[in-house]
Tab-separated table of C-alpha atoms in Angstrom:
chain	number	residue	atom	x	y	z
A	12	MET	CA	-9.944	-23.298	-14.601
A	13	PHE	CA	-8.110	-21.630	-11.763
A	14	GLU	CA	-10.098	-21.348	-8.753
A	15	ARG	CA	-9.009	-18.590	-6.280
A	16	PRO	CA	-7.903	-19.897	-3.008
A	17	GLN	CA	-9.441	-18.648	0.332
A	18	SER	CA	-6.428	-18.947	2.375
A	19	GLY	CA	-2.710	-18.494	2.869
A	20	GLU	CA	-0.618	-16.225	4.291
A	21	ARG	CA	3.440	-16.800	2.743
A	22	ALA	CA	3.466	-13.772	0.486
A	23	VAL	CA	5.824	-12.221	-1.974
A	24	LEU	CA	5.613	-8.570	-2.352
A	25	VAL	CA	6.084	-7.034	-5.825
A	26	HIS	CA	7.148	-3.145	-5.698
A	27	ALA	CA	5.947	-1.874	-9.095
A	28	SER	CA	6.017	1.633	-9.899
A	29	PRO	CA	5.695	3.428	-13.367
A	30	ASP	CA	7.860	6.189	-11.923
A	31	GLY	CA	10.820	4.492	-11.286
A	32	LEU	CA	12.257	2.838	-8.632
A	33	PRO	CA	10.534	2.792	-5.077
A	34	GLU	CA	12.243	4.617	-2.271
A	35	ASP	CA	13.322	2.674	0.660
A	36	SER	CA	11.006	4.229	2.545
A	37	GLU	CA	7.881	3.705	0.550
A	38	ARG	CA	9.212	-0.199	0.185
A	39	GLU	CA	9.636	-0.174	4.101
A	40	GLU	CA	5.966	1.294	4.754
A	41	PHE	CA	4.567	-1.521	2.198
A	42	ALA	CA	6.140	-4.152	4.322
A	43	GLU	CA	4.748	-3.226	7.466
A	44	LEU	CA	1.515	-2.914	5.916
A	45	ALA	CA	1.678	-6.523	4.710
A	46	ARG	CA	2.784	-7.707	7.728
A	47	SER	CA	0.087	-5.438	9.603
A	48	ALA	CA	-2.746	-7.551	7.451
A	49	GLY	CA	-0.580	-10.823	9.017
A	50	ALA	CA	1.270	-11.911	6.095
A	51	VAL	CA	4.679	-13.676	6.284
A	52	ILE	CA	6.836	-12.209	3.905
A	53	ALA	CA	8.788	-14.599	2.040
A	54	ALA	CA	10.310	-12.702	-1.042
A	55	ASP	CA	10.482	-9.084	-2.523
A	56	LEU	CA	10.615	-8.408	-6.407
A	57	ILE	CA	11.290	-4.786	-7.684
A	58	SER	CA	10.004	-3.763	-10.891
A	59	SER	CA	10.159	-0.409	-12.692
A	60	ARG	CA	8.248	0.287	-15.837
A	61	ARG	CA	7.685	3.522	-17.849
A	62	ARG	CA	4.441	2.031	-19.568
A	63	PRO	CA	2.742	-0.633	-17.010
A	64	ASP	CA	1.472	-3.925	-19.398
A	65	PRO	CA	-2.200	-3.665	-20.074
A	66	ARG	CA	-2.245	-7.530	-19.288
A	67	PHE	CA	-0.588	-7.918	-16.305
A	68	PHE	CA	0.968	-4.581	-15.243
A	69	ILE	CA	4.906	-5.932	-15.246
A	70	GLY	CA	6.638	-7.312	-18.115
A	71	LYS	CA	6.824	-10.961	-19.313
A	72	GLY	CA	10.461	-11.053	-17.922
A	73	LYS	CA	9.623	-9.964	-14.384
A	74	LEU	CA	6.374	-12.170	-14.746
A	75	ASP	CA	8.789	-15.105	-15.000
A	76	GLU	CA	11.018	-14.054	-12.200
A	77	LEU	CA	7.785	-13.740	-10.401
A	78	LYS	CA	7.014	-17.288	-11.044
A	79	ALA	CA	10.130	-18.471	-9.962
A	80	LEU	CA	9.999	-16.722	-6.726
A	81	ILE	CA	6.545	-18.093	-5.932
A	82	ARG	CA	7.419	-21.926	-6.541
A	83	ALA	CA	10.753	-21.274	-4.458
A	84	ASN	CA	9.258	-19.929	-1.487
A	85	ASP	CA	6.097	-21.765	-1.299
A	86	ALA	CA	4.437	-18.372	-1.711
A	87	GLU	CA	0.564	-18.366	-1.758
A	88	LEU	CA	-0.070	-14.573	-2.178
A	89	VAL	CA	1.193	-11.865	-4.204
A	90	ILE	CA	0.552	-8.177	-3.314
A	91	SER	CA	1.329	-5.421	-5.316
A	92	SER	CA	2.185	-1.866	-4.290
A	93	ALA	CA	0.599	-0.142	-7.673
A	94	ALA	CA	-3.120	-0.057	-8.184
A	95	LEU	CA	-4.051	-3.140	-10.366
A	96	SER	CA	-7.100	-2.977	-12.701
A	97	PRO	CA	-9.723	-5.974	-12.424
A	98	SER	CA	-8.613	-7.117	-15.719
A	99	GLN	CA	-4.728	-7.005	-14.530
A	100	GLU	CA	-5.675	-8.871	-11.175
A	101	ARG	CA	-7.367	-11.778	-12.578
A	102	ASN	CA	-4.509	-12.440	-15.476
A	103	LEU	CA	-2.087	-12.540	-13.009
A	104	GLU	CA	-3.960	-14.957	-10.697
A	105	ARG	CA	-4.497	-16.969	-13.901
A	106	GLU	CA	-0.620	-17.246	-14.983
A	107	LEU	CA	0.466	-17.379	-11.245
A	108	LYS	CA	-2.318	-19.874	-9.822
A	109	CYS	CA	-2.172	-17.903	-6.733
A	110	ARG	CA	-4.040	-14.877	-4.955
A	111	VAL	CA	-3.105	-11.472	-6.107
A	112	VAL	CA	-4.022	-8.388	-3.959
A	113	ASP	CA	-3.125	-4.791	-4.922
A	114	ARG	CA	-2.383	-1.695	-2.159
A	115	ALA	CA	-6.084	-0.681	-1.932
A	116	GLY	CA	-7.397	-4.695	-1.639
A	117	LEU	CA	-4.446	-4.974	1.476
A	118	ILE	CA	-5.532	-2.118	3.579
A	119	LEU	CA	-9.270	-3.079	3.256
A	120	ASP	CA	-8.081	-6.438	4.784
A	121	ILE	CA	-6.482	-4.408	7.525
A	122	PHE	CA	-9.245	-2.333	7.888
A	123	ALA	CA	-11.841	-5.326	8.162
A	124	GLN	CA	-9.617	-7.112	10.845
A	125	ARG	CA	-9.150	-4.023	12.881
A	126	ALA	CA	-12.890	-2.423	12.784
A	127	ARG	CA	-14.469	-3.284	16.315
A	128	SER	CA	-17.460	-1.025	16.788
A	129	PHE	CA	-20.899	-1.199	14.757
A	130	GLU	CA	-20.211	1.899	12.686
A	131	GLY	CA	-16.207	1.182	12.087
A	132	LYS	CA	-17.803	-2.619	10.491
A	133	LEU	CA	-20.551	-0.898	8.888
A	134	GLN	CA	-18.109	1.158	7.278
A	135	VAL	CA	-15.149	-0.984	6.124
A	136	GLU	CA	-17.836	-3.560	4.778
A	137	LEU	CA	-19.097	-0.426	2.824
A	138	ALA	CA	-15.483	0.278	1.532
A	139	GLN	CA	-14.793	-3.261	0.865
A	140	LEU	CA	-17.853	-3.803	-1.460
A	141	GLY	CA	-17.443	-0.406	-3.233
A	142	HIS	CA	-13.826	-2.155	-4.066
A	143	LEU	CA	-15.640	-5.760	-5.478
A	144	SER	CA	-17.903	-4.134	-7.367
A	145	THR	CA	-15.140	-2.837	-9.627
A	146	ARG	CA	-13.740	-6.289	-9.687
A	147	LEU	CA	-16.410	-7.958	-11.262
A	148	VAL	CA	-15.987	-6.295	-14.617
A	149	ARG	CA	-14.350	-8.455	-17.017
A	150	GLY	CA	-12.716	-10.362	-14.314
A	151	TRP	CA	-14.603	-13.049	-13.022
A	152	THR	CA	-15.350	-14.720	-16.197
A	153	HIS	CA	-16.818	-17.987	-14.277
A	154	LEU	CA	-19.699	-15.978	-13.171
A	155	GLU	CA	-20.359	-14.872	-16.721
A	156	ARG	CA	-22.390	-18.032	-17.372
A	157	GLN	CA	-26.060	-18.171	-16.591
A	158	LYS	CA	-27.658	-20.543	-14.061
A	159	GLY	CA	-28.568	-23.820	-15.288
A	160	GLY	CA	-30.030	-27.374	-14.327
A	161	ILE	CA	-33.454	-28.624	-12.948
A	162	GLY	CA	-34.681	-26.174	-10.115
A	163	LEU	CA	-31.768	-23.419	-10.868
A	164	ARG	CA	-33.105	-21.762	-14.076
A	165	GLY	CA	-33.947	-18.159	-14.094
A	166	PRO	CA	-35.276	-15.600	-16.560
A	167	GLY	CA	-32.027	-14.989	-18.282
A	168	GLU	CA	-30.200	-13.111	-15.408
A	169	THR	CA	-26.402	-14.398	-15.522
A	170	GLN	CA	-24.399	-14.902	-12.390
A	171	LEU	CA	-22.361	-11.786	-12.812
A	172	GLU	CA	-25.731	-9.602	-13.219
A	173	THR	CA	-26.910	-11.549	-9.609
A	174	ASP	CA	-24.282	-10.532	-7.795
A	175	ARG	CA	-23.772	-6.970	-8.804
A	176	ARG	CA	-27.927	-6.808	-8.089
A	177	LEU	CA	-26.912	-8.333	-4.806
A	178	ILE	CA	-24.239	-6.235	-3.973
A	179	GLY	CA	-25.971	-2.809	-4.896
A	180	ARG	CA	-28.582	-3.856	-2.499
A	181	ARG	CA	-26.480	-4.467	0.407
A	182	ILE	CA	-24.422	-1.268	-0.334
A	183	ARG	CA	-28.014	0.721	-0.454
A	184	GLN	CA	-28.337	-1.023	2.790
A	185	LEU	CA	-25.161	0.005	4.349
A	186	ARG	CA	-25.499	3.567	3.333
A	187	GLU	CA	-28.845	3.877	5.144
A	188	ARG	CA	-27.564	2.125	8.549
A	189	LEU	CA	-24.740	4.469	8.186
A	190	GLU	CA	-26.873	7.588	7.377
A	191	HIS	CA	-28.751	6.883	11.064
A	192	VAL	CA	-25.075	6.413	12.514
A	193	ASP	CA	-23.938	9.783	10.750
A	194	THR	CA	-27.468	11.270	12.363
A	195	ARG	CA	-26.621	10.362	15.694
A	196	ARG	CA	-23.392	11.865	15.252
A	197	SER	CA	-24.470	15.061	13.863
A	198	MET	CA	-26.352	15.330	16.886
A	199	ASN	CA	-23.752	15.016	19.364
A	200	ARG	CA	-22.148	17.677	17.361
A	201	ARG	CA	-24.977	20.438	17.793
A	202	ASN	CA	-25.142	19.361	21.408
A	203	ARG	CA	-21.743	20.063	22.080
A	204	MET	CA	-21.986	23.251	19.853
A	205	ARG	CA	-24.979	24.481	21.928
A	206	ALA	CA	-23.072	23.713	25.233
A	207	GLU	CA	-20.333	25.886	23.253
A	208	ILE	CA	-17.837	22.850	24.042
A	209	PRO	CA	-14.831	23.874	21.667
A	210	THR	CA	-13.802	20.685	19.825
A	211	VAL	CA	-10.266	19.440	18.861
A	212	ALA	CA	-9.523	16.764	16.281
A	213	LEU	CA	-6.559	14.782	16.542
A	214	VAL	CA	-5.266	13.621	13.187
A	215	GLY	CA	-1.900	12.344	11.593
A	216	TYR	CA	-0.100	9.770	9.832
A	217	THR	CA	-0.809	6.048	10.653
A	218	ASN	CA	1.572	4.799	13.539
A	219	ALA	CA	2.384	8.240	14.625
A	220	GLY	CA	1.235	7.651	17.905
A	221	LYS	CA	-1.898	9.140	18.121
A	222	SER	CA	-3.942	6.566	20.446
A	223	THR	CA	-0.956	7.062	23.100
A	224	LEU	CA	-1.277	10.624	23.107
A	225	PHE	CA	-5.296	10.217	23.321
A	226	ASN	CA	-4.654	8.155	26.308
A	227	ALA	CA	-2.003	10.557	28.092
A	228	LEU	CA	-4.393	13.532	27.381
A	229	THR	CA	-7.815	12.268	28.649
A	230	ASP	CA	-6.700	8.729	30.659
A	231	ALA	CA	-8.592	6.905	28.478
A	232	ASP	CA	-7.751	3.236	27.591
A	233	VAL	CA	-7.731	3.338	23.416
A	234	TYR	CA	-5.458	0.321	22.460
A	235	VAL	CA	-2.274	0.876	21.745
A	236	LYS	CA	0.302	-0.986	19.582
A	237	ASP	CA	3.379	-0.330	17.494
A	238	GLN	CA	1.934	-1.150	14.109
A	239	LEU	CA	0.174	0.393	11.122
A	240	PHE	CA	-3.527	0.888	11.778
A	241	ALA	CA	-3.663	-0.508	15.715
A	242	THR	CA	-7.054	1.256	15.901
A	243	LEU	CA	-10.134	2.531	13.800
A	244	ASP	CA	-13.156	3.211	15.751
A	245	PRO	CA	-13.213	6.927	16.890
A	246	THR	CA	-13.267	7.688	20.229
A	247	VAL	CA	-14.495	11.136	21.618
A	248	ARG	CA	-13.545	12.235	25.720
A	249	ARG	CA	-13.283	15.028	27.721
A	250	LEU	CA	-9.833	16.930	28.070
A	251	ASP	CA	-9.258	19.298	31.041
A	252	LEU	CA	-7.647	22.327	30.037
A	253	PRO	CA	-5.423	24.544	32.512
A	254	GLU	CA	-7.634	27.361	34.484
A	255	GLY	CA	-10.389	25.305	34.722
A	256	GLY	CA	-11.276	24.825	30.918
A	257	HIS	CA	-12.271	21.836	28.735
A	258	VAL	CA	-12.699	20.630	25.197
A	259	ILE	CA	-13.855	17.383	23.202
A	260	LEU	CA	-11.072	15.500	22.235
A	261	ALA	CA	-11.908	13.384	18.818
A	262	ASP	CA	-9.557	10.806	17.766
A	263	THR	CA	-9.554	9.822	14.100
A	264	VAL	CA	-8.612	6.911	11.684
A	265	GLY	CA	-5.031	7.417	11.014
A	266	PHE	CA	-3.784	8.250	7.175
A	267	VAL	CA	-1.447	6.694	4.957
A	268	ARG	CA	-0.183	7.312	1.830
A	269	ASP	CA	-2.682	6.478	-1.423
A	270	LEU	CA	-5.316	5.798	1.248
A	271	PRO	CA	-8.003	4.218	-1.227
A	272	HIS	CA	-10.685	6.565	-2.288
A	273	GLU	CA	-13.694	3.818	-1.116
A	274	LEU	CA	-12.218	4.135	2.110
A	275	ILE	CA	-12.177	8.040	2.718
A	276	ALA	CA	-15.616	7.850	1.393
A	277	ALA	CA	-16.650	5.225	3.955
A	278	PHE	CA	-15.200	7.064	6.532
A	279	ARG	CA	-16.244	10.199	5.748
A	280	SER	CA	-18.860	10.853	8.681
A	281	THR	CA	-16.195	9.325	10.904
A	282	LEU	CA	-13.468	11.744	9.691
A	283	GLN	CA	-16.343	14.752	9.564
A	284	GLU	CA	-15.023	15.351	13.349
A	285	ALA	CA	-11.933	17.187	11.900
A	286	ARG	CA	-14.061	18.884	9.278
A	287	GLU	CA	-16.162	20.320	12.170
A	288	ALA	CA	-13.237	20.869	14.671
A	289	ASP	CA	-12.608	24.257	16.292
A	290	LEU	CA	-8.974	23.158	15.924
A	291	ILE	CA	-6.742	20.268	14.635
A	292	LEU	CA	-4.017	18.342	16.262
A	293	HIS	CA	-1.893	17.486	13.585
A	294	LEU	CA	0.409	14.683	14.906
A	295	ILE	CA	3.736	13.964	13.659
A	296	ASP	CA	6.595	11.146	14.261
A	297	ALA	CA	9.530	13.932	14.867
A	298	SER	CA	11.686	10.535	14.707
A	299	ASP	CA	10.521	9.563	10.941
A	300	PRO	CA	13.188	10.577	8.294
A	301	ASN	CA	10.170	11.016	5.862
A	302	ARG	CA	8.025	13.577	8.169
A	303	TRP	CA	7.723	16.258	5.548
A	304	GLN	CA	6.174	13.505	3.305
A	305	ARG	CA	3.790	12.323	5.774
A	306	VAL	CA	2.979	16.047	6.617
A	307	ARG	CA	1.923	16.563	2.667
A	308	GLN	CA	-0.047	13.481	2.385
A	309	VAL	CA	-2.050	14.127	5.706
A	310	ASN	CA	-2.666	17.813	4.481
A	311	SER	CA	-3.919	16.268	1.025
A	312	VAL	CA	-6.362	13.665	2.739
A	313	LEU	CA	-7.690	16.785	5.107
A	314	LYS	CA	-8.197	18.890	1.827
A	315	GLN	CA	-10.447	16.215	0.237
A	316	LEU	CA	-12.658	16.684	3.279
A	317	ASP	CA	-12.819	20.430	3.146
A	318	ALA	CA	-10.521	20.538	6.500
A	319	ASP	CA	-7.890	21.862	5.421
A	320	GLN	CA	-8.830	25.786	6.548
A	321	VAL	CA	-9.076	24.462	10.327
A	322	PRO	CA	-6.566	26.003	12.739
A	323	GLN	CA	-4.004	23.308	13.318
A	324	ILE	CA	-1.212	22.877	15.658
A	325	ARG	CA	1.474	20.560	15.031
A	326	VAL	CA	2.404	18.096	17.683
A	327	TYR	CA	5.861	16.599	16.866
A	328	ASN	CA	5.704	13.473	18.860
A	329	LYS	CA	8.691	10.767	19.677
A	330	ILE	CA	11.234	13.432	21.111
A	331	ASP	CA	12.245	10.775	23.247
A	332	LYS	CA	14.199	9.216	20.211
A	333	LEU	CA	15.777	12.231	19.378
A	334	ASP	CA	17.269	13.256	22.825
A	335	ARG	CA	15.526	16.421	22.525
A	336	LYS	CA	13.743	18.743	25.308
A	337	PRO	CA	10.080	19.618	24.815
A	338	ARG	CA	9.227	23.491	23.605
A	339	VAL	CA	6.717	25.237	21.999
A	340	THR	CA	6.977	27.747	18.946
A	341	ASN	CA	4.525	30.634	18.527
A	342	ASN	CA	3.056	32.235	15.934
A	343	ARG	CA	3.131	36.129	15.092
A	344	ALA	CA	-0.052	36.450	17.330
A	345	GLY	CA	1.722	34.370	20.312
A	346	GLU	CA	-0.408	31.463	19.969
A	347	GLY	CA	1.178	27.901	19.888
A	348	ARG	CA	1.868	26.688	16.409
A	349	ALA	CA	4.087	23.738	17.159
A	350	VAL	CA	4.736	21.597	20.306
A	351	TRP	CA	7.650	19.232	20.450
A	352	LEU	CA	6.697	16.496	23.246
A	353	SER	CA	6.490	12.974	23.921
A	354	ALA	CA	3.292	11.103	24.542
A	355	LEU	CA	4.901	8.174	25.927
A	356	SER	CA	7.103	10.014	28.986
A	357	GLY	CA	4.508	12.468	28.906
A	358	GLU	CA	7.031	15.232	28.433
A	359	GLY	CA	5.724	18.321	26.903
A	360	LEU	CA	2.022	17.466	27.623
A	361	PRO	CA	1.370	20.569	29.734
A	362	MET	CA	2.754	22.869	26.917
A	363	LEU	CA	0.042	21.211	24.607
A	364	LYS	CA	-2.759	21.787	27.218
A	365	GLU	CA	-1.718	25.029	27.493
A	366	ALA	CA	-1.054	26.029	23.528
A	367	ILE	CA	-4.638	24.283	23.215
A	368	ALA	CA	-6.120	26.643	25.913
A	369	ARG	CA	-4.557	29.727	24.057
A	370	ARG	CA	-5.414	28.791	20.803
A	371	LEU	CA	-9.351	28.324	21.982
A	372	SER	CA	-9.221	31.289	23.980
A	373	GLN	CA	-12.840	32.725	24.402
A	374	LYS	CA	-12.475	36.277	22.780
A	375	THR	CA	-15.789	38.097	22.790
A	376	VAL	CA	-16.870	41.051	20.354
A	377	HIS	CA	-20.006	43.170	20.112
A	378	ARG	CA	-21.378	43.066	16.611
A	379	TYR	CA	-24.503	44.514	15.310
A	380	LEU	CA	-26.811	42.020	13.147
A	381	ALA	CA	-29.680	43.614	10.859
A	382	LEU	CA	-32.571	40.856	10.419
A	383	SER	CA	-35.557	41.000	7.888
A	384	PRO	CA	-38.913	40.422	9.075
A	385	ALA	CA	-38.909	37.099	7.797
A	386	GLU	CA	-35.751	35.904	9.858
A	387	GLY	CA	-37.553	35.985	13.350
A	388	ARG	CA	-36.784	32.369	14.037
A	389	GLN	CA	-32.985	33.441	14.019
A	390	ARG	CA	-34.139	36.303	16.210
A	391	ALA	CA	-35.719	34.050	18.772
A	392	LYS	CA	-32.410	31.772	18.418
A	393	LEU	CA	-30.037	34.494	19.687
A	394	PHE	CA	-32.642	35.399	22.474
A	395	GLU	CA	-32.540	31.700	23.570
A	396	LEU	CA	-28.698	31.620	23.506
A	397	GLY	CA	-28.745	34.811	25.599
A	398	VAL	CA	-26.450	36.655	23.791
A	399	VAL	CA	-28.444	39.872	22.839
A	400	LEU	CA	-27.556	43.051	24.504
A	401	ASN	CA	-30.119	45.443	22.993
A	402	GLU	CA	-32.544	45.500	19.906
A	403	GLU	CA	-33.628	48.487	17.517
A	404	ALA	CA	-36.867	47.862	15.448
A	405	ARG	CA	-36.252	49.018	11.932
A	406	ASP	CA	-38.306	51.028	9.425
A	407	ASP	CA	-39.117	47.762	7.257
A	408	GLY	CA	-40.266	45.851	10.173
A	409	GLY	CA	-37.220	44.008	10.762
A	410	TRP	CA	-34.637	44.155	14.108
A	411	ALA	CA	-31.000	45.381	14.175
A	412	LEU	CA	-29.683	43.459	17.103
A	413	GLU	CA	-26.673	44.285	19.394
A	414	VAL	CA	-24.781	40.877	20.180
A	415	LYS	CA	-21.864	39.616	22.467
A	416	MET	CA	-20.549	36.426	21.557
A	417	THR	CA	-16.972	35.103	19.870
A	418	GLU	CA	-16.119	35.882	16.117
A	419	LYS	CA	-16.238	32.083	15.701
A	420	ASP	CA	-19.540	31.385	16.903
A	421	LEU	CA	-21.137	34.106	15.312
A	422	ARG	CA	-19.500	33.254	11.968
A	423	ARG	CA	-20.825	29.685	12.464
A	424	PHE	CA	-24.396	31.016	13.551
A	425	LEU	CA	-24.597	32.847	10.097
A	426	LYS	CA	-23.652	29.830	8.376
A	427	ARG	CA	-26.067	27.711	10.128
A	428	GLU	CA	-28.975	29.962	9.680
A	429	ASN	CA	-28.384	31.180	6.155
A	430	LEU	CA	-27.523	34.752	7.122
A	431	ALA	CA	-24.958	36.733	4.901
A	432	ASP	CA	-22.395	38.744	6.196
A	433	HIS	CA	-23.575	42.070	4.465
A	434	GLN	CA	-26.253	41.601	7.471
A	435	LEU	CA	-23.408	42.773	10.205
A	436	GLU	CA	-23.780	46.356	10.090
A	437	PRO	CA	-20.603	48.170	10.638
A	438	LYS	CA	-22.589	51.111	12.591
A	439	PRO	CA	-24.083	50.461	16.188
A	440	MET	CA	-27.567	51.439	16.964
A	441	SER	CA	-28.704	54.803	17.364
A	442	PRO	CA	-28.030	56.440	21.021
A	443	SER	CA	-31.753	56.562	21.628
A	444	ALA	CA	-32.356	53.141	21.126
A	445	THR	CA	-29.575	51.526	22.824
A	446	ALA	CA	-30.841	54.112	26.013
A	447	ALA	CA	-34.629	53.076	25.588
A	448	ASN	CA	-33.365	49.098	25.662
A	449	GLU	CA	-31.285	50.035	28.896
């Protein structure tokens, strides 16, 4: 029986697609992913099949061609750009006598190499175990034998069942630890909300220059390298804006096409910074000929995170490669909609800071909020925040409060305290009540 090798970096890349021949940009990105994982690319194989083979995904002719490439190049690893089922992965390993990894497994391996923080390592391990648990189904036949021998006989549990149970137990432990980490992160977010400090989340396709821009804006020392997923661990820093204002800038994990669902689920608490942000800086590599595809892919992930409604400023980076000048384009309200800059040279950074300040300008409004007698806690919180200008007792025992705060903070307060929109009264309080309170 074929035993799975534990090492080997010389790889044959299989660009397999059921939708026709892959584009050059897709092949280049896949090759860059393999190099980022440490693989030495020995050869490439392109395969297009309208209906993937249920046993090997690729056809018999391509399978023979792949065997020849492995022998000719002394390859120890095959990496498939297409997602393989557990049985397809195992069948290919038996036929090829080498390890086989699909795109999801490759990205998970890169994340495992790059995670540095305690939280990052937990998230990656959780994603890996989620991926591995599916690989125990019908793929690992040598694990189906029951334990035997003196001192090894159990109550009839197979090795496969034991592995499933151990993986399930470890997944539960990791989720519990991540819940504690997420609780601390949520407390930090709540503290920033109480202090009325806006949060700006930096998102973008991997290798668009997020870490370089983050360092340039905040004088941080986040690791920077021209490779996919150079940094994974989230970082939060203070960013000073023109005219004395400041915000919290949060860096996030870079996105990529067909990001494994296991990773999106595992990094959901980290990516929550984007969902809870007041503003998203969507970083785009202006020199990338496929940048519009990248934009759609990033927005797709943001939609999965319910962050697609957060206001965005598109930041077109690397204009130094295009010999362009920094500039800002505004929306109809005169606010920055897109900024063209170079994070490497610093050109356009003042424009970006000014655009952030304009989009987050604190415009206060006077509104009238009706509270029932059972909502005394919400009334006390409004007084604690110091936003109540006047108060009037209502006939039903409740209160009508005149509050002064930003529209954004008011909407956030209503959502957090489970108050309905109809409790915002269109009419002001009576003049006599206002005069009495004054």
